[in-house]
Structures are given as C-alpha cells and as structure tokens.
PDB file of C-alpha atoms and ligand atoms in Angstrom:
ATOM      1  CA  UNK A  20     114.147  80.912 104.443  1.00 91.00           C
ATOM      2  CA  UNK A  21     116.070  84.132 104.013  1.00 94.00           C
ATOM      3  CA  UNK A  22     116.575  84.947 107.686  1.00 97.00           C
ATOM      4  CA  UNK A  23     119.583  84.660 109.982  1.00 97.00           C
ATOM      5  CA  UNK A  24     120.807  85.762 113.364  1.00 97.00           C
ATOM      6  CA  UNK A  25     123.612  88.323 113.331  1.00 97.00           C
ATOM      7  CA  UNK A  26     125.990  88.566 116.290  1.00 97.00           C
ATOM      8  CA  UNK A  27     127.226  92.084 116.943  1.00 97.00           C
ATOM      9  CA  UNK A  28     130.591  93.035 118.394  1.00 95.00           C
ATOM     10  CA  UNK A  29     130.289  93.964 122.047  1.00 97.00           C
ATOM     11  CA  UNK A  30     132.802  95.832 124.153  1.00 97.00           C
ATOM     12  CA  UNK A  31     131.935  94.967 127.729  1.00 97.00           C
ATOM     13  CA  UNK A  32     133.693  96.144 130.861  1.00 97.00           C
ATOM     14  CA  UNK A  33     132.779  97.304 134.331  1.00 97.00           C
ATOM     15  CA  UNK A  34     131.243 100.458 132.831  1.00 98.00           C
ATOM     16  CA  UNK A  35     128.728  98.435 130.836  1.00 97.00           C
ATOM     17  CA  UNK A  36     128.347  97.140 127.283  1.00 97.00           C
ATOM     18  CA  UNK A  37     128.901  98.947 123.998  1.00 98.00           C
ATOM     19  CA  UNK A  38     127.489  97.084 121.005  1.00 97.00           C
ATOM     20  CA  UNK A  39     128.463  97.912 117.413  1.00 97.00           C
ATOM     21  CA  UNK A  40     126.686  97.163 114.143  1.00 95.00           C
ATOM     22  CA  UNK A  41     128.282  98.529 111.000  1.00 94.00           C
ATOM     23  CA  UNK A  42     126.677  98.838 107.607  1.00 94.00           C
ATOM     24  CA  UNK A  43     128.005  96.299 105.086  1.00 89.00           C
ATOM     25  CA  UNK A  44     129.669  94.372 107.917  1.00 91.00           C
ATOM     26  CA  UNK A  45     127.189  93.014 110.459  1.00 93.00           C
ATOM     27  CA  UNK A  46     124.284  94.766 108.687  1.00 96.00           C
ATOM     28  CA  UNK A  47     124.292  93.411 105.098  1.00 96.00           C
ATOM     29  CA  UNK A  48     122.851  96.553 103.455  1.00 96.00           C
ATOM     30  CA  UNK A  49     123.116 100.322 103.532  1.00 96.00           C
ATOM     31  CA  UNK A  50     120.771 101.495 106.273  1.00 96.00           C
ATOM     32  CA  UNK A  51     118.326 104.038 104.857  1.00 97.00           C
ATOM     33  CA  UNK A  52     115.911 104.098 107.795  1.00 98.00           C
ATOM     34  CA  UNK A  53     115.652 103.283 111.493  1.00 98.00           C
ATOM     35  CA  UNK A  54     112.460 102.902 113.450  1.00 98.00           C
ATOM     36  CA  UNK A  55     111.566 101.468 116.802  1.00 98.00           C
ATOM     37  CA  UNK A  56     108.505 100.017 118.464  1.00 98.00           C
ATOM     38  CA  UNK A  57     107.788 100.109 122.198  1.00 98.00           C
ATOM     39  CA  UNK A  58     104.918 100.461 124.653  1.00 98.00           C
ATOM     40  CA  UNK A  59     103.144  97.528 122.986  1.00 98.00           C
ATOM     41  CA  UNK A  60     100.193  96.538 125.147  1.00 94.00           C
ATOM     42  CA  UNK A  61      99.607  93.063 126.518  1.00 89.00           C
ATOM     43  CA  UNK A  62      98.392  90.636 123.818  1.00 93.00           C
ATOM     44  CA  UNK A  63      98.884  93.202 121.042  1.00 97.00           C
ATOM     45  CA  UNK A  64     100.404  91.969 117.804  1.00 97.00           C
ATOM     46  CA  UNK A  65     102.362  93.762 115.096  1.00 97.00           C
ATOM     47  CA  UNK A  66     103.550  92.976 111.615  1.00 96.00           C
ATOM     48  CA  UNK A  67     101.161  90.760 109.600  1.00 97.00           C
ATOM     49  CA  UNK A  68     102.813  91.681 106.346  1.00 97.00           C
ATOM     50  CA  UNK A  69     105.683  90.931 103.986  1.00 97.00           C
ATOM     51  CA  UNK A  70     107.829  93.225 101.886  1.00 97.00           C
ATOM     52  CA  UNK A  71     108.529  92.989  98.177  1.00 96.00           C
ATOM     53  CA  UNK A  72     112.074  94.411  98.258  1.00 96.00           C
ATOM     54  CA  UNK A  73     112.802  95.634 101.774  1.00 98.00           C
ATOM     55  CA  UNK A  74     115.436  93.926 103.918  1.00 98.00           C
ATOM     56  CA  UNK A  75     115.486  94.563 107.657  1.00 98.00           C
ATOM     57  CA  UNK A  76     117.406  93.746 110.803  1.00 98.00           C
ATOM     58  CA  UNK A  77     115.311  93.466 113.976  1.00 98.00           C
ATOM     59  CA  UNK A  78     117.142  94.117 117.250  1.00 98.00           C
ATOM     60  CA  UNK A  79     115.467  93.403 120.569  1.00 98.00           C
ATOM     61  CA  UNK A  80     117.143  96.312 122.330  1.00 98.00           C
ATOM     62  CA  UNK A  81     115.280  95.759 125.591  1.00 98.00           C
ATOM     63  CA  UNK A  82     112.892  93.181 126.985  1.00 98.00           C
ATOM     64  CA  UNK A  83     111.716  90.390 124.698  1.00 98.00           C
ATOM     65  CA  UNK A  84     109.384  89.655 121.815  1.00 98.00           C
ATOM     66  CA  UNK A  85     108.594  86.741 119.495  1.00 98.00           C
ATOM     67  CA  UNK A  86     108.925  86.967 115.704  1.00 98.00           C
ATOM     68  CA  UNK A  87     107.095  84.331 113.659  1.00 98.00           C
ATOM     69  CA  UNK A  88     108.258  83.982 110.066  1.00 98.00           C
ATOM     70  CA  UNK A  89     106.802  82.205 107.041  1.00 96.00           C
ATOM     71  CA  UNK A  90     108.216  82.121 103.513  1.00 95.00           C
ATOM     72  CA  UNK A  91     105.581  79.933 101.935  1.00 90.00           C
ATOM     73  CA  UNK A  92     107.479  76.732 102.766  1.00 92.00           C
ATOM     74  CA  UNK A  93     108.593  76.789 106.387  1.00 95.00           C
ATOM     75  CA  UNK A  94     107.568  78.542 109.553  1.00 97.00           C
ATOM     76  CA  UNK A  95     110.075  79.670 112.184  1.00 97.00           C
ATOM     77  CA  UNK A  96     109.803  81.349 115.554  1.00 98.00           C
ATOM     78  CA  UNK A  97     112.585  83.507 116.938  1.00 98.00           C
ATOM     79  CA  UNK A  98     112.673  85.050 120.400  1.00 98.00           C
ATOM     80  CA  UNK A  99     114.513  88.356 120.463  1.00 98.00           C
ATOM     81  CA  UNK A 100     115.793  89.055 123.965  1.00 98.00           C
ATOM     82  CA  UNK A 101     119.485  89.823 123.446  1.00 98.00           C
ATOM     83  CA  UNK A 102     120.616  93.312 122.351  1.00 97.00           C
ATOM     84  CA  UNK A 103     123.871  91.802 121.085  1.00 98.00           C
ATOM     85  CA  UNK A 104     122.011  89.998 118.297  1.00 97.00           C
ATOM     86  CA  UNK A 105     119.974  91.070 115.306  1.00 98.00           C
ATOM     87  CA  UNK A 106     117.540  89.087 113.179  1.00 98.00           C
ATOM     88  CA  UNK A 107     118.065  89.675 109.458  1.00 98.00           C
ATOM     89  CA  UNK A 108     114.836  89.252 107.468  1.00 98.00           C
ATOM     90  CA  UNK A 109     114.986  89.258 103.668  1.00 97.00           C
ATOM     91  CA  UNK A 110     112.124  90.230 101.392  1.00 95.00           C
ATOM     92  CA  UNK A 111     109.136  87.960 100.743  1.00 96.00           C
ATOM     93  CA  UNK A 112     108.927  86.721 104.333  1.00 97.00           C
ATOM     94  CA  UNK A 113     105.606  87.068 106.172  1.00 98.00           C
ATOM     95  CA  UNK A 114     106.267  88.203 109.751  1.00 98.00           C
ATOM     96  CA  UNK A 115     104.230  88.663 112.874  1.00 98.00           C
ATOM     97  CA  UNK A 116     105.580  90.016 116.145  1.00 98.00           C
ATOM     98  CA  UNK A 117     103.881  88.992 119.364  1.00 98.00           C
ATOM     99  CA  UNK A 118     104.525  88.367 123.051  1.00 97.00           C
ATOM    100  CA  UNK A 119     106.100  91.751 123.707  1.00 98.00           C
ATOM    101  CA  UNK A 120     107.219  92.063 127.310  1.00 97.00           C
ATOM    102  CA  UNK A 121     105.989  95.313 128.921  1.00 97.00           C
ATOM    103  CA  UNK A 122     109.514  96.778 128.739  1.00 97.00           C
ATOM    104  CA  UNK A 123     110.183  95.638 125.156  1.00 98.00           C
ATOM    105  CA  UNK A 124     111.889  97.946 122.667  1.00 98.00           C
ATOM    106  CA  UNK A 125     112.330  96.653 119.108  1.00 98.00           C
ATOM    107  CA  UNK A 126     114.786  98.604 116.958  1.00 98.00           C
ATOM    108  CA  UNK A 127     114.635  98.017 113.206  1.00 98.00           C
ATOM    109  CA  UNK A 128     117.268  98.900 110.600  1.00 98.00           C
ATOM    110  CA  UNK A 129     115.796  99.011 107.093  1.00 98.00           C
ATOM    111  CA  UNK A 130     117.393  98.926 103.645  1.00 98.00           C
ATOM    112  CA  UNK A 131     114.908 101.334 102.029  1.00 98.00           C
ATOM    113  CA  UNK A 132     112.942 104.437 102.817  1.00 98.00           C
ATOM    114  CA  UNK A 133     109.330 103.879 103.856  1.00 98.00           C
ATOM    115  CA  UNK A 134     107.049 102.965 100.973  1.00 97.00           C
ATOM    116  CA  UNK A 135     103.554 101.608 101.429  1.00 97.00           C
ATOM    117  CA  UNK A 136     103.826 100.150  97.887  1.00 97.00           C
ATOM    118  CA  UNK A 137     106.504  97.758  99.155  1.00 97.00           C
ATOM    119  CA  UNK A 138     104.117  96.103 101.650  1.00 97.00           C
ATOM    120  CA  UNK A 139     101.935  93.073 101.087  1.00 97.00           C
ATOM    121  CA  UNK A 140      99.399  93.287 103.910  1.00 97.00           C
ATOM    122  CA  UNK A 141      96.935  90.671 102.679  1.00 96.00           C
ATOM    123  CA  UNK A 142      97.956  87.095 103.494  1.00 95.00           C
ATOM    124  CA  UNK A 143      96.228  85.564 100.437  1.00 94.00           C
ATOM    125  CA  UNK A 144      97.996  88.094  98.232  1.00 95.00           C
ATOM    126  CA  UNK A 145     101.307  87.135  99.881  1.00 95.00           C
ATOM    127  CA  UNK A 146     100.759  83.433  99.154  1.00 93.00           C
ATOM    128  CA  UNK A 147      99.719  84.223  95.565  1.00 93.00           C
ATOM    129  CA  UNK A 148     102.822  86.386  95.089  1.00 91.00           C
ATOM    130  CA  UNK A 149     105.078  83.412  95.905  1.00 88.00           C
ATOM    131  CA  UNK A 150     103.706  81.412  92.991  1.00 79.00           C
ATOM    132  CA  UNK A 151     104.394  84.121  90.404  1.00 73.00           C
TER     133      UNK A 151
HETATM  134  P1  TYD B  14     103.505  99.083 110.131  1.00 57.56           P
HETATM  135  O1  TYD B  14     104.726  98.794 109.308  1.00 57.56           O
HETATM  136  O2  TYD B  14     102.189  98.596 109.615  1.00 57.56           O
HETATM  137  O3  TYD B  14     103.753  98.561 111.606  1.00 57.56           O
HETATM  138  P2  TYD B  14     103.534  97.107 112.229  1.00 57.56           P
HETATM  139  O4  TYD B  14     103.654  96.120 111.129  1.00 57.56           O
HETATM  140  O5  TYD B  14     104.595  96.961 113.252  1.00 57.56           O
HETATM  141  O6  TYD B  14     102.220  97.061 112.877  1.00 57.56           O
HETATM  142  O7  TYD B  14     103.448 100.650 110.385  1.00 57.56           O
HETATM  143  C1  TYD B  14     102.481 101.231 111.229  1.00 57.56           C
HETATM  144  C2  TYD B  14     102.145 102.606 110.681  1.00 57.56           C
HETATM  145  O8  TYD B  14     103.297 103.427 110.654  1.00 57.56           O
HETATM  146  C3  TYD B  14     101.615 102.566 109.254  1.00 57.56           C
HETATM  147  O9  TYD B  14     100.573 103.533 109.155  1.00 57.56           O
HETATM  148  C4  TYD B  14     102.767 103.017 108.405  1.00 57.56           C
HETATM  149  C5  TYD B  14     103.562 103.899 109.345  1.00 57.56           C
HETATM  150  N1  TYD B  14     105.010 103.835 109.089  1.00 57.56           N
HETATM  151  C6  TYD B  14     105.666 104.928 108.533  1.00 57.56           C
HETATM  152  O10 TYD B  14     105.039 105.969 108.217  1.00 57.56           O
HETATM  153  N2  TYD B  14     107.009 104.876 108.337  1.00 57.56           N
HETATM  154  C7  TYD B  14     107.734 103.765 108.648  1.00 57.56           C
HETATM  155  O11 TYD B  14     108.981 103.746 108.435  1.00 57.56           O
HETATM  156  C8  TYD B  14     107.052 102.623 109.204  1.00 57.56           C
HETATM  157  C9  TYD B  14     107.807 101.373 109.572  1.00 57.56           C
HETATM  158  C10 TYD B  14     105.695 102.704 109.417  1.00 57.56           C
END
C-alpha cells in the first residue's frame, strides 16, 4: 500500500517545539494546496473517497484521529496523534477518517489544486477502478 509515516525535524527547547516539513524533502511533492479540518463532532466521519492522481500528507496537528486505508488488497489503520509525524497517502487509496477527539485539528498538504474530477466517491467505482 502506498502509504508511509514521515518523521519531521523538530527543534525543541524550553520555549517549545518548532517542527519543519520541507517540500521535496520530508514532503515528497510540491505542495499546491493546504487545508485543515477541525470541530468534527462526536461520531462524525470524513473521507470515504479515493483520489485518482492526488498525493497528500495528513498531519494530526492537535488531538487525535484514526485514518483507515484500503488499496484493494490490504486494510490499515493509523492513529494520528503526533504533530511531529505526517502520514503520506498516495493515489488510489480509499480513506476514511474517524474517532476525532474534540480538540482534533487535521492539517493536509496536497500535491494538486482542488478538483472534484480527481475524486472517486463511490466505493464500488473505486473497487472497479483497481481492476482496470
Ligand atoms: P471533502 O474532500 O469531501 O471532505 P471530507 O472527505 O473530509 O469529508 O470536501 C468537503 C467539501 O469541501 C466538498 O464540498 C469539497 C470541498 N473542498 C474544496 O472546495 N476544496 C478543497 O480543497 C477540499 C479538500 C474540499
């Protein structure tokens, strides 16, 4: 499955922590877009889609959340609760995001501008697309 955890450089001292993620170093693509998700209510779920070309890095900036991933062969669950790590997700991976803590903030770095055409939002269509 085309996912991996990325460990960011962190400069920590008695003033706090400064975490760095540079394009083409820790982030393996040119970042064209950032977005973030927060204030997710109890038991609410996000995602339920894959992307045809888009690559992303999910960073659990605050609080925690669970990302469930499926590439047609294997299923993985990743808890994001460390702002010094990012979860790289390649294209053609179905993802759902659940179990947001009340204080959760999920920051996402994306390799492309927003395009609804890049989404597959129907699970059967996703599975069919893997066999093409
Ligand atoms: P969506 O990607 O479906 O969010 P999630 O999978 O987390 O539930 O996006 C929710 C809405 O926001 C949808 O109407 C598309 C819009 N949107 C943008 O306009 N630009 C963006 O960069 C993103 C990520 C979403």
